[in-house]
Amino acid sequence: MSDRFALSRRRLLGLTAGVGLGAAVSPSLAFGSSPSSAYPKGQRPRVLNVLTEDSLSPAERTLATTLQGLMTRRGGESLYLNLPTLGYQHWLDGLISQYGIRVRTEDLWKTVGRSGIRGYVLFRTGTPSVNVATTLAGVTGAVAIEESLEALAIQHGLRKVLDVRDKDDRWVFETYWPRLRHDVVVEQRADFPERLRDYVTMAGTLAFFDGNSDFRAQVVSALTDDGTVIGWGDASNGEDAFIGVNSSTGVKALPADHARNLSVLSGIREDHLTQRGRAFDPALRPAPSTAQPTNGPQSGGGGGRALEPAPDPNAHYVSFLITDGDNIQWALGDFPTDPRWFGSPRRGEVDLGWGISPSLIDLAPSVMRWFYEQSETDRWVVGPSGAGYMYPSRYPTAALEKHTASLANAMGRADLSVAQIIDFNAFENTRLWSSYLKRREIDGLIYLEYSRYDGLKGKVVWSEGKPVISARTMLWDGLDGADEASVTAELNAATRNPHSTAGYSIVVWHAWSKSVDNVLSVVSNLAPHVKVIPPDTLVRMVGKYAKP
């Protein structure tokens, strides 16, 4: 090993005068995090230099995002990569209007000059060295420079700190793991020049990608209990190929491999947010003692948890809930703008259930706030399988306890009371669900059998006196019984008895093959006795009125 790699811990962090980032901080500590935060957080910026992503070359995007990550460690000035056609314009507008952050259009290299950063790590496109350079940008405090930009970097006063063009993810793991975070890693393909790279650099994490190899298993096994893999793995043989490995080692995943600007978005702090959407169907008569709904603490747009109405004895109650709510990249990207989903002009015609990752209360609280403020009739529940995507039945006991404790804290802060679960043949394992349901913040669980989601046809089991409710049916293109006509017929023929678990149905609609329009085509053909309510209301009504 050369002297260049035998630097002190202080120098390896790059937090010295040579790169202009101030005092040393251990990467094992979250940058700017608070005790309640489960994830490393950037510092809140005062000014953002806004660059349109499409205006930059791939090599410039890697430079920009590693620069962004380093600048958000200290706050003040940073940059923002905008994609105006996606949700990123919403998030930028919110940072300006809700949090008073100033923006300006600026040249990338001028931003480099003002940053005070004076070093670079050299990498080569088309090789794993982009992940190595992204990781070591966080360790050294130097930006990642692709070899085609090296002459320009030198012209702007940068000096080479490391040349990693011949290095790979295994090398950086074996060489630098003691100096990286052990609670979070980022799984990212080398052919994505900008996505998630700002967060890697800001947080001081390992960036890697190696398919479903033994090396990948070694990386996730090295994480602490209930550690997090942010990004996405190789799903060519099914997502369970890597989510299963994660789960067996007590590690969860946050799908986010297309996410941008997390270092900046995480710099916002919200201790608590409250849903605005109504928590009951106003068409139902209220119970005599609950004529006025009671609301929780106000934040982010008002609303809160209301007491349930008294059930109609001749009604069947149904909730429609979208799949894939754990997907952070989707929430940040086209989910808020696409007319198939939250961007539908027909959203609001009926109370819909949406999934969301509770990690957003730390990773992008302004985004969560925006969704809540836009939700006058919509209600939100936790996406699979809690604080991240994993299979609870495969999680080691100690890791699951840590997971559900952290989940309950995030749910309390984010005004969420119901979590979705995806697992394999675990529905009857009430001991497993006790780890979730003994937490006062969690009212119940919605269980989805891995294949197919509605395989248990609405069965309910109980743990800690709370319900675990399986999906009765689903809307999913190309599957038998999952078309609009079949779902409508099944709901219209369902039991009318709110004092029985058979009197309630959860319909899961597949995000990638169905839309709000498909859901509304079912709703428009429901019989009058079939009443649509939000999923958290349904869970609480089952818990209150359909006790075993």
Coordinates of C-alpha atoms in Angstrom, one line a residue:
M1 CA 0.0 0.0 0.0
S2 CA 1.4 3.4 -0.9
D3 CA 1.7 6.3 1.6
R4 CA -1.3 7.9 -0.1
F5 CA -3.4 5.1 1.3
A6 CA -1.7 5.1 4.7
L7 CA -3.2 8.4 5.9
S8 CA -4.5 9.1 9.4
R9 CA -8.2 8.8 10.2
R10 CA -8.4 12.6 10.2
R11 CA -6.8 12.9 6.8
L12 CA -8.8 10.0 5.4
L13 CA -12.0 11.8 6.2
G14 CA -10.6 14.7 4.1
L15 CA -11.7 17.1 6.7
T16 CA -8.5 19.1 6.8
A17 CA -7.3 22.4 5.4
G18 CA -6.4 20.8 2.1
V19 CA -10.0 20.3 1.1
G20 CA -11.6 23.0 3.1
L21 CA -14.2 21.1 5.1
G22 CA -13.2 22.1 8.7
A23 CA -12.9 19.8 11.7
A24 CA -12.8 16.1 11.6
V25 CA -16.0 14.1 12.1
S26 CA -16.2 10.3 12.3
P27 CA -18.2 8.8 9.4
S28 CA -19.9 6.5 11.9
L29 CA -21.8 9.5 13.1
A30 CA -24.7 10.9 11.0
F31 CA -23.8 14.3 9.6
G32 CA -26.1 16.8 11.2
S33 CA -28.4 14.0 12.4
S34 CA -30.6 14.2 15.5
P35 CA -31.1 11.4 18.1
S36 CA -34.5 10.7 16.6
S37 CA -33.1 10.2 13.0
A38 CA -32.5 6.7 11.8
Y39 CA -30.4 7.9 8.9
P40 CA -27.5 10.3 8.3
K41 CA -28.7 13.8 7.3
G42 CA -27.1 16.7 5.5
Q43 CA -27.1 20.2 6.9
R44 CA -29.8 22.6 5.8
P45 CA -28.6 24.8 3.0
R46 CA -29.2 28.5 2.8
V47 CA -28.5 28.8 -0.9
L48 CA -28.8 26.2 -3.7
N49 CA -27.1 26.5 -7.1
V50 CA -29.7 24.9 -9.4
L51 CA -28.3 22.9 -12.3
T52 CA -30.6 21.2 -14.8
E53 CA -29.4 17.6 -14.9
D54 CA -29.9 17.3 -18.7
S55 CA -27.5 20.2 -19.2
L56 CA -24.6 18.2 -17.8
S57 CA -22.6 15.4 -19.3
P58 CA -22.5 12.1 -17.4
A59 CA -19.0 12.9 -16.1
E60 CA -20.1 16.3 -14.9
R61 CA -23.1 14.7 -13.1
T62 CA -20.8 12.6 -11.1
L63 CA -18.6 15.6 -10.2
A64 CA -21.7 17.6 -9.4
T65 CA -23.3 15.0 -7.1
T66 CA -20.1 14.3 -5.1
L67 CA -19.6 18.0 -4.8
Q68 CA -23.2 18.3 -3.6
G69 CA -22.6 15.6 -1.0
L70 CA -19.5 17.3 0.4
M71 CA -21.2 20.7 0.5
T72 CA -24.3 19.5 2.3
R73 CA -22.1 18.2 5.2
R74 CA -21.6 21.8 6.3
G75 CA -24.7 23.6 5.1
G76 CA -24.6 27.1 3.8
E77 CA -24.3 26.7 0.0
S78 CA -24.9 23.6 -2.0
L79 CA -26.4 22.7 -5.3
Y80 CA -29.5 20.9 -6.6
L81 CA -29.9 18.8 -9.7
N82 CA -33.3 19.5 -11.2
L83 CA -35.5 17.4 -13.5
P84 CA -38.4 19.7 -14.1
T85 CA -40.6 17.0 -15.7
L86 CA -40.5 14.9 -12.5
G87 CA -41.3 15.6 -8.9
Y88 CA -38.0 17.4 -8.3
Q89 CA -39.5 20.7 -9.4
H90 CA -42.1 20.3 -6.6
W91 CA -39.4 19.6 -4.0
L92 CA -37.4 22.6 -5.2
D93 CA -40.4 24.9 -5.0
G94 CA -41.2 23.6 -1.5
L95 CA -37.6 24.3 -0.3
I96 CA -38.1 27.9 -1.5
S97 CA -41.6 28.6 -0.3
Q98 CA -41.8 26.5 2.9
Y99 CA -38.2 26.7 4.2
G100 CA -36.9 30.0 2.8
I101 CA -34.0 28.5 0.9
R102 CA -32.7 30.9 -1.8
V103 CA -31.8 29.6 -5.3
R104 CA -29.7 30.8 -8.2
T105 CA -28.6 29.5 -11.5
E106 CA -24.9 28.9 -11.5
D107 CA -22.1 27.3 -13.5
L108 CA -20.8 24.0 -12.1
W109 CA -17.1 24.9 -12.2
K110 CA -17.8 28.2 -10.4
T111 CA -19.5 26.3 -7.7
V112 CA -16.5 24.0 -7.4
G113 CA -14.3 27.1 -7.0
R114 CA -16.4 28.6 -4.3
S115 CA -16.7 25.3 -2.4
G116 CA -13.2 25.4 -1.1
I117 CA -12.6 21.8 -2.1
R118 CA -9.2 21.3 -3.7
G119 CA -8.8 17.6 -4.3
Y120 CA -10.1 15.0 -6.7
V121 CA -10.3 11.2 -7.0
L122 CA -9.8 10.0 -10.5
F123 CA -12.0 7.3 -12.0
R124 CA -12.9 5.8 -15.4
T125 CA -16.4 5.5 -16.9
G126 CA -17.5 2.0 -17.7
T127 CA -15.7 0.5 -14.7
P128 CA -16.5 -0.1 -11.1
S129 CA -14.1 2.7 -10.2
V130 CA -17.0 5.2 -10.3
N131 CA -18.4 3.5 -7.1
V132 CA -14.9 3.5 -5.6
A133 CA -14.4 7.2 -6.4
T134 CA -17.9 8.0 -5.0
T135 CA -17.1 6.2 -1.8
L136 CA -13.7 7.7 -1.4
A137 CA -15.0 11.2 -2.1
G138 CA -16.8 10.8 1.2
V139 CA -13.6 9.5 2.9
T140 CA -11.2 12.0 1.5
G141 CA -13.4 15.1 1.0
A142 CA -12.3 15.3 -2.6
V143 CA -14.7 15.3 -5.6
A144 CA -14.9 12.4 -8.1
I145 CA -13.4 13.3 -11.5
E146 CA -13.8 11.2 -14.6
E147 CA -10.5 11.0 -16.5
S148 CA -12.0 13.0 -19.4
L149 CA -12.4 16.0 -17.1
E150 CA -9.0 15.7 -15.4
A151 CA -7.3 18.5 -17.4
L152 CA -10.2 20.8 -16.7
A153 CA -10.1 19.9 -13.0
I154 CA -6.4 20.8 -12.8
Q155 CA -7.1 24.0 -14.7
H156 CA -9.5 24.9 -11.9
G157 CA -7.0 24.3 -9.2
L158 CA -7.8 20.8 -8.1
R159 CA -5.1 18.3 -7.2
K160 CA -5.2 14.6 -7.5
V161 CA -5.6 12.8 -4.2
L162 CA -6.2 9.2 -5.4
D163 CA -6.2 7.4 -8.8
V164 CA -8.7 4.5 -8.5
R165 CA -9.2 3.7 -12.2
D166 CA -8.0 0.1 -11.7
K167 CA -9.9 -0.4 -8.4
D168 CA -13.2 -2.2 -7.7
D169 CA -15.8 -2.4 -5.0
R170 CA -14.1 -5.4 -3.3
W171 CA -10.9 -3.4 -3.0
V172 CA -12.5 -0.4 -1.4
F173 CA -14.5 -2.7 1.0
E174 CA -11.4 -4.6 2.0
T175 CA -9.2 -1.4 2.3
Y176 CA -11.6 1.2 3.8
W177 CA -14.5 -0.6 5.5
P178 CA -13.3 0.4 9.0
R179 CA -13.5 4.0 8.0
L180 CA -17.0 3.8 6.5
R181 CA -20.5 3.7 8.1
H182 CA -21.6 0.2 9.2
D183 CA -25.3 0.9 9.4
V184 CA -25.9 2.1 5.8
V185 CA -24.5 1.1 2.4
V186 CA -25.6 2.1 -1.1
E187 CA -26.2 -0.5 -3.8
Q188 CA -25.8 1.3 -7.1
R189 CA -24.9 0.3 -10.7
A190 CA -21.8 1.8 -12.1
D191 CA -23.7 3.0 -15.2
F192 CA -25.7 5.5 -13.2
P193 CA -23.4 8.6 -13.1
E194 CA -25.4 10.7 -10.6
R195 CA -28.1 8.9 -8.8
L196 CA -27.6 8.5 -5.0
R197 CA -24.0 9.5 -5.3
D198 CA -24.6 12.8 -3.4
Y199 CA -25.9 10.8 -0.5
V200 CA -23.0 8.3 -0.5
T201 CA -20.5 11.1 -0.3
M202 CA -22.4 13.1 2.3
A203 CA -23.0 10.1 4.6
G204 CA -19.6 8.4 4.3
T205 CA -21.0 5.1 3.1
L206 CA -19.8 2.4 0.8
A207 CA -21.2 2.4 -2.8
F208 CA -21.1 -1.1 -4.4
F209 CA -22.7 -3.3 -7.0
D210 CA -21.9 -7.0 -7.6
G211 CA -25.1 -8.7 -8.6
N212 CA -26.1 -11.6 -6.3
S213 CA -22.6 -12.7 -5.6
D214 CA -20.8 -14.0 -2.5
F215 CA -19.1 -10.6 -2.2
R216 CA -22.5 -8.9 -2.0
A217 CA -23.5 -11.3 0.8
Q218 CA -20.3 -10.4 2.6
V219 CA -21.1 -6.7 2.4
V220 CA -24.6 -7.0 3.8
S221 CA -23.4 -9.4 6.5
A222 CA -20.9 -6.8 7.7
L223 CA -23.8 -4.3 8.5
T224 CA -25.1 -3.8 12.0
D225 CA -28.4 -5.3 13.0
D226 CA -31.3 -3.7 11.0
G227 CA -28.8 -1.9 8.8
T228 CA -30.0 -0.5 5.5
V229 CA -29.1 -1.1 1.9
I230 CA -30.2 2.0 0.0
G231 CA -30.6 1.5 -3.8
W232 CA -31.6 -1.7 -5.5
G233 CA -30.0 -5.0 -6.3
D234 CA -29.9 -7.4 -9.3
A235 CA -33.6 -8.5 -9.8
S236 CA -33.0 -10.5 -13.0
N237 CA -34.0 -13.6 -11.1
G238 CA -36.6 -12.0 -8.9
E239 CA -36.2 -9.4 -6.1
D240 CA -36.3 -12.1 -3.5
A241 CA -32.8 -13.2 -4.7
F242 CA -31.3 -10.3 -2.8
I243 CA -34.0 -9.2 -0.4
G244 CA -33.9 -12.7 1.0
V245 CA -30.2 -12.5 1.6
N246 CA -30.7 -9.1 3.2
S247 CA -33.5 -10.4 5.4
S248 CA -31.6 -13.5 6.7
T249 CA -28.7 -11.2 7.8
G250 CA -31.1 -8.7 9.5
V251 CA -30.8 -6.0 6.9
K252 CA -33.6 -4.0 5.1
A253 CA -33.6 -2.3 1.7
L254 CA -34.8 1.1 0.6
P255 CA -35.5 1.1 -3.2
A256 CA -33.9 4.3 -4.3
D257 CA -31.4 3.7 -7.1
H258 CA -32.9 6.5 -9.2
A259 CA -33.1 9.0 -6.4
R260 CA -31.4 12.5 -6.6
N261 CA -30.7 15.2 -4.1
L262 CA -31.2 13.2 -1.0
S263 CA -28.2 14.9 0.7
V264 CA -30.1 18.3 0.3
L265 CA -33.5 17.0 1.0
S266 CA -32.3 15.2 4.2
G267 CA -31.0 18.6 5.4
I268 CA -34.6 19.7 6.3
R269 CA -35.8 18.7 9.7
E270 CA -39.4 18.0 10.8
D271 CA -39.8 16.4 14.2
H272 CA -43.5 15.6 13.5
L273 CA -45.8 15.7 10.5
T274 CA -49.6 15.2 10.5
Q275 CA -51.8 13.8 7.8
R276 CA -54.4 16.2 6.4
G277 CA -56.7 13.6 4.8
R278 CA -59.8 12.6 6.7
A279 CA -59.5 9.4 8.7
F280 CA -63.1 8.4 8.2
D281 CA -65.8 8.4 5.5
P282 CA -68.1 11.5 6.1
A283 CA -71.0 9.7 4.4
L284 CA -71.2 7.3 7.4
R285 CA -73.1 8.4 10.5
P286 CA -70.8 9.2 13.4
A287 CA -71.0 7.3 16.7
P288 CA -73.1 9.2 19.3
S289 CA -70.0 9.9 21.4
T290 CA -67.8 10.9 18.5
A291 CA -69.9 13.5 16.7
Q292 CA -66.8 15.7 16.3
P293 CA -63.6 14.0 15.2
T294 CA -60.6 14.4 17.4
N295 CA -57.3 15.5 15.7
G296 CA -53.7 15.0 16.6
P297 CA -51.1 17.8 16.8
Q298 CA -51.1 20.1 13.9
S299 CA -48.2 20.2 11.5
G300 CA -47.7 20.2 7.7
G301 CA -51.3 20.9 6.8
G302 CA -53.6 19.8 9.7
G303 CA -55.8 16.8 10.0
G304 CA -55.0 13.9 12.3
R305 CA -56.4 10.7 13.6
A306 CA -60.2 10.8 13.9
L307 CA -62.4 8.5 15.9
E308 CA -64.2 5.9 13.8
P309 CA -67.9 6.3 12.9
A310 CA -70.3 3.7 14.1
P311 CA -70.6 1.0 11.4
D312 CA -73.6 0.6 9.2
P313 CA -74.9 -2.9 10.0
N314 CA -75.9 -3.5 6.4
A315 CA -72.6 -2.3 4.9
H316 CA -69.5 -4.0 3.5
Y317 CA -66.4 -1.8 4.0
V318 CA -63.6 -1.7 1.4
S319 CA -60.3 0.1 1.1
F320 CA -58.2 0.4 -2.1
L321 CA -54.5 0.5 -1.4
I322 CA -51.7 0.9 -4.0
T323 CA -48.6 -1.4 -4.0
D324 CA -44.9 -0.5 -3.9
G325 CA -45.2 2.3 -1.3
D326 CA -41.7 1.5 -0.1
N327 CA -40.2 2.9 -3.3
I328 CA -38.4 6.2 -2.5
Q329 CA -37.1 6.8 -6.1
W330 CA -40.7 6.6 -7.4
A331 CA -42.0 9.0 -4.6
L332 CA -39.4 11.5 -5.6
G333 CA -39.7 11.0 -9.3
D334 CA -42.9 10.6 -11.4
F335 CA -45.3 9.3 -8.8
P336 CA -46.5 12.9 -7.9
T337 CA -46.9 14.0 -11.5
D338 CA -48.0 11.0 -13.5
P339 CA -51.8 10.8 -14.1
R340 CA -51.8 7.1 -13.4
W341 CA -50.9 7.7 -9.8
F342 CA -50.9 10.7 -7.4
G343 CA -50.9 13.1 -10.3
S344 CA -54.3 11.9 -11.5
P345 CA -56.8 14.7 -12.1
R346 CA -59.4 12.4 -10.6
R347 CA -57.6 11.8 -7.4
G348 CA -59.9 13.0 -4.6
E349 CA -63.1 11.5 -6.0
V350 CA -62.8 8.7 -3.5
D351 CA -60.8 8.0 -0.3
L352 CA -57.7 6.2 -1.5
G353 CA -54.9 4.5 0.4
W354 CA -51.3 5.2 -0.6
G355 CA -48.1 3.6 0.7
I356 CA -45.1 5.7 1.8
S357 CA -41.8 4.9 3.4
P358 CA -41.5 6.2 6.9
S359 CA -37.8 6.9 6.2
L360 CA -38.9 10.1 4.4
I361 CA -39.4 11.8 7.8
D362 CA -35.6 11.8 7.9
L363 CA -34.5 11.4 4.3
A364 CA -36.9 13.9 2.7
P365 CA -39.3 15.4 5.2
S366 CA -40.3 18.3 2.9
V367 CA -41.4 15.7 0.4
M368 CA -43.5 13.9 2.9
R369 CA -45.0 17.2 4.0
W370 CA -45.9 18.0 0.4
F371 CA -47.8 14.7 0.0
Y372 CA -49.7 15.2 3.2
E373 CA -50.6 18.8 2.3
Q374 CA -52.0 17.6 -1.1
S375 CA -54.1 14.8 0.5
E376 CA -57.5 16.1 1.4
T377 CA -59.2 12.7 1.0
D378 CA -56.2 10.4 0.7
R379 CA -54.6 8.5 3.6
W380 CA -51.2 7.1 3.9
V381 CA -49.9 3.8 5.4
V382 CA -46.4 2.4 5.7
G383 CA -45.2 0.4 2.6
P384 CA -43.7 -3.1 2.9
S385 CA -42.4 -4.3 5.3
G386 CA -42.1 -1.4 7.7
A387 CA -38.9 0.7 8.0
G388 CA -37.7 -0.9 4.8
Y389 CA -38.4 -3.8 2.4
M390 CA -37.6 -7.2 4.0
Y391 CA -39.2 -10.5 4.9
P392 CA -39.9 -10.4 8.7
S393 CA -40.1 -14.2 9.0
R394 CA -36.4 -14.4 7.9
Y395 CA -35.2 -11.5 10.1
P396 CA -33.1 -12.5 13.2
T397 CA -35.1 -11.9 16.4
A398 CA -32.8 -9.2 17.8
A399 CA -32.7 -7.3 14.4
L400 CA -36.5 -7.5 14.2
E401 CA -36.9 -6.0 17.6
K402 CA -34.6 -3.2 16.7
H403 CA -36.4 -2.7 13.4
T404 CA -39.9 -2.5 14.9
A405 CA -38.7 -0.1 17.6
S406 CA -37.2 2.2 15.0
L407 CA -40.3 1.8 12.8
A408 CA -42.7 2.8 15.7
N409 CA -40.7 5.9 16.4
A410 CA -40.8 7.0 12.7
M411 CA -44.5 6.2 12.4
G412 CA -45.3 8.2 15.5
R413 CA -43.4 11.2 14.1
A414 CA -45.0 10.8 10.6
D415 CA -48.7 10.2 11.8
L416 CA -48.8 6.7 10.4
S417 CA -50.6 3.9 12.2
V418 CA -50.7 0.9 9.8
A419 CA -47.9 -1.0 8.0
Q420 CA -48.0 -3.3 5.0
I421 CA -46.1 -6.6 5.2
I422 CA -44.8 -8.8 2.4
D423 CA -43.6 -12.3 3.4
F424 CA -43.7 -16.0 2.5
N425 CA -46.2 -18.3 4.3
A426 CA -45.8 -16.3 7.5
F427 CA -49.4 -15.1 8.0
E428 CA -50.2 -17.4 10.9
N429 CA -47.1 -16.5 12.8
T430 CA -48.7 -14.3 15.4
R431 CA -45.5 -14.3 17.5
L432 CA -43.8 -12.6 14.6
W433 CA -46.5 -9.9 14.4
S434 CA -46.2 -9.2 18.2
S435 CA -42.9 -7.5 17.6
Y436 CA -44.8 -4.9 15.5
L437 CA -48.2 -4.8 17.3
K438 CA -46.9 -4.4 20.8
R439 CA -45.8 -0.9 19.8
R440 CA -48.5 1.6 20.7
E441 CA -48.0 3.6 17.5
I442 CA -49.1 0.6 15.3
D443 CA -52.8 -0.2 15.1
G444 CA -52.6 -3.1 12.7
L445 CA -50.9 -4.7 9.8
I446 CA -51.9 -5.4 6.2
Y447 CA -50.4 -8.7 5.0
L448 CA -49.6 -9.5 1.4
E449 CA -48.5 -13.0 0.5
Y450 CA -45.5 -12.8 -1.8
S451 CA -47.3 -14.6 -4.6
R452 CA -50.1 -13.8 -5.0
Y453 CA -50.9 -10.8 -2.8
D454 CA -54.5 -11.9 -2.3
G455 CA -53.8 -15.6 -1.8
L456 CA -55.3 -15.5 1.8
K457 CA -58.6 -13.9 0.6
G458 CA -59.2 -11.5 3.5
K459 CA -58.3 -13.8 6.4
V460 CA -57.5 -12.0 9.7
V461 CA -55.3 -13.1 12.6
W462 CA -54.8 -11.3 15.9
S463 CA -51.7 -10.5 17.9
E464 CA -51.5 -8.2 20.9
G465 CA -55.3 -7.7 20.5
K466 CA -54.7 -6.0 17.1
P467 CA -55.5 -7.3 13.6
V468 CA -53.3 -8.6 10.8
I469 CA -55.5 -8.3 7.7
S470 CA -54.8 -10.1 4.4
A471 CA -55.8 -8.6 1.1
R472 CA -59.1 -10.1 -0.1
T473 CA -58.6 -9.3 -3.8
M474 CA -56.5 -7.2 -6.1
L475 CA -56.4 -5.3 -9.3
W476 CA -53.5 -6.6 -11.4
D477 CA -53.3 -6.8 -15.2
G478 CA -53.1 -10.3 -16.6
L479 CA -54.0 -12.2 -13.5
D480 CA -57.2 -14.3 -13.1
G481 CA -59.9 -12.6 -11.0
A482 CA -57.9 -9.4 -10.8
D483 CA -59.7 -7.4 -13.5
E484 CA -62.2 -4.7 -12.8
A485 CA -65.3 -6.7 -13.5
S486 CA -64.2 -9.6 -11.2
V487 CA -63.2 -7.3 -8.3
T488 CA -66.5 -5.4 -8.6
A489 CA -68.5 -8.6 -8.5
E490 CA -66.6 -10.0 -5.6
L491 CA -67.1 -6.8 -3.5
N492 CA -70.8 -6.5 -4.3
A493 CA -71.4 -10.1 -3.2
A494 CA -69.3 -9.8 0.0
T495 CA -70.6 -10.2 3.5
R496 CA -72.5 -7.3 5.0
N497 CA -71.6 -7.5 8.7
P498 CA -69.2 -5.0 10.3
H499 CA -69.0 -7.2 13.4
S500 CA -67.3 -9.9 11.4
T501 CA -63.9 -9.8 9.7
A502 CA -65.7 -11.0 6.5
G503 CA -67.4 -7.6 6.5
Y504 CA -64.2 -5.8 5.4
S505 CA -62.1 -6.0 2.3
I506 CA -58.7 -4.6 1.3
V507 CA -58.2 -4.4 -2.5
V508 CA -54.5 -4.0 -3.5
W509 CA -54.0 -2.4 -6.8
H510 CA -50.8 -3.0 -8.7
A511 CA -49.0 0.3 -9.3
W512 CA -47.3 -0.8 -12.5
S513 CA -50.3 -2.2 -14.4
K514 CA -53.3 -0.3 -12.9
S515 CA -54.1 3.4 -12.3
V516 CA -56.5 5.6 -10.4
D517 CA -58.8 5.4 -13.4
N518 CA -59.0 1.6 -13.0
V519 CA -59.8 1.9 -9.3
L520 CA -62.6 4.4 -10.0
S521 CA -64.1 2.2 -12.7
V522 CA -64.6 -0.4 -9.9
V523 CA -65.9 2.2 -7.4
S524 CA -68.4 3.5 -9.9
N525 CA -70.0 0.1 -10.2
L526 CA -70.2 -0.9 -6.5
A527 CA -73.5 -1.5 -5.0
P528 CA -74.8 1.2 -2.5
H529 CA -74.1 -1.0 0.5
V530 CA -70.3 -1.2 -0.4
K531 CA -68.7 1.7 1.3
V532 CA -65.2 2.9 0.5
I533 CA -63.1 4.0 3.5
P534 CA -59.3 4.7 4.0
P535 CA -57.2 1.7 5.0
D536 CA -56.2 3.0 8.4
T537 CA -59.9 3.6 9.2
L538 CA -60.6 0.0 8.0
V539 CA -57.9 -1.4 10.3
R540 CA -59.2 0.5 13.3
M541 CA -62.8 -0.5 12.6
V542 CA -61.8 -4.2 12.3
G543 CA -59.9 -3.9 15.6
K544 CA -62.8 -2.2 17.4
Y545 CA -65.9 -3.9 15.9
A546 CA -64.8 -7.4 14.6
K547 CA -62.8 -8.6 17.6
P548 CA -62.2 -12.4 17.7

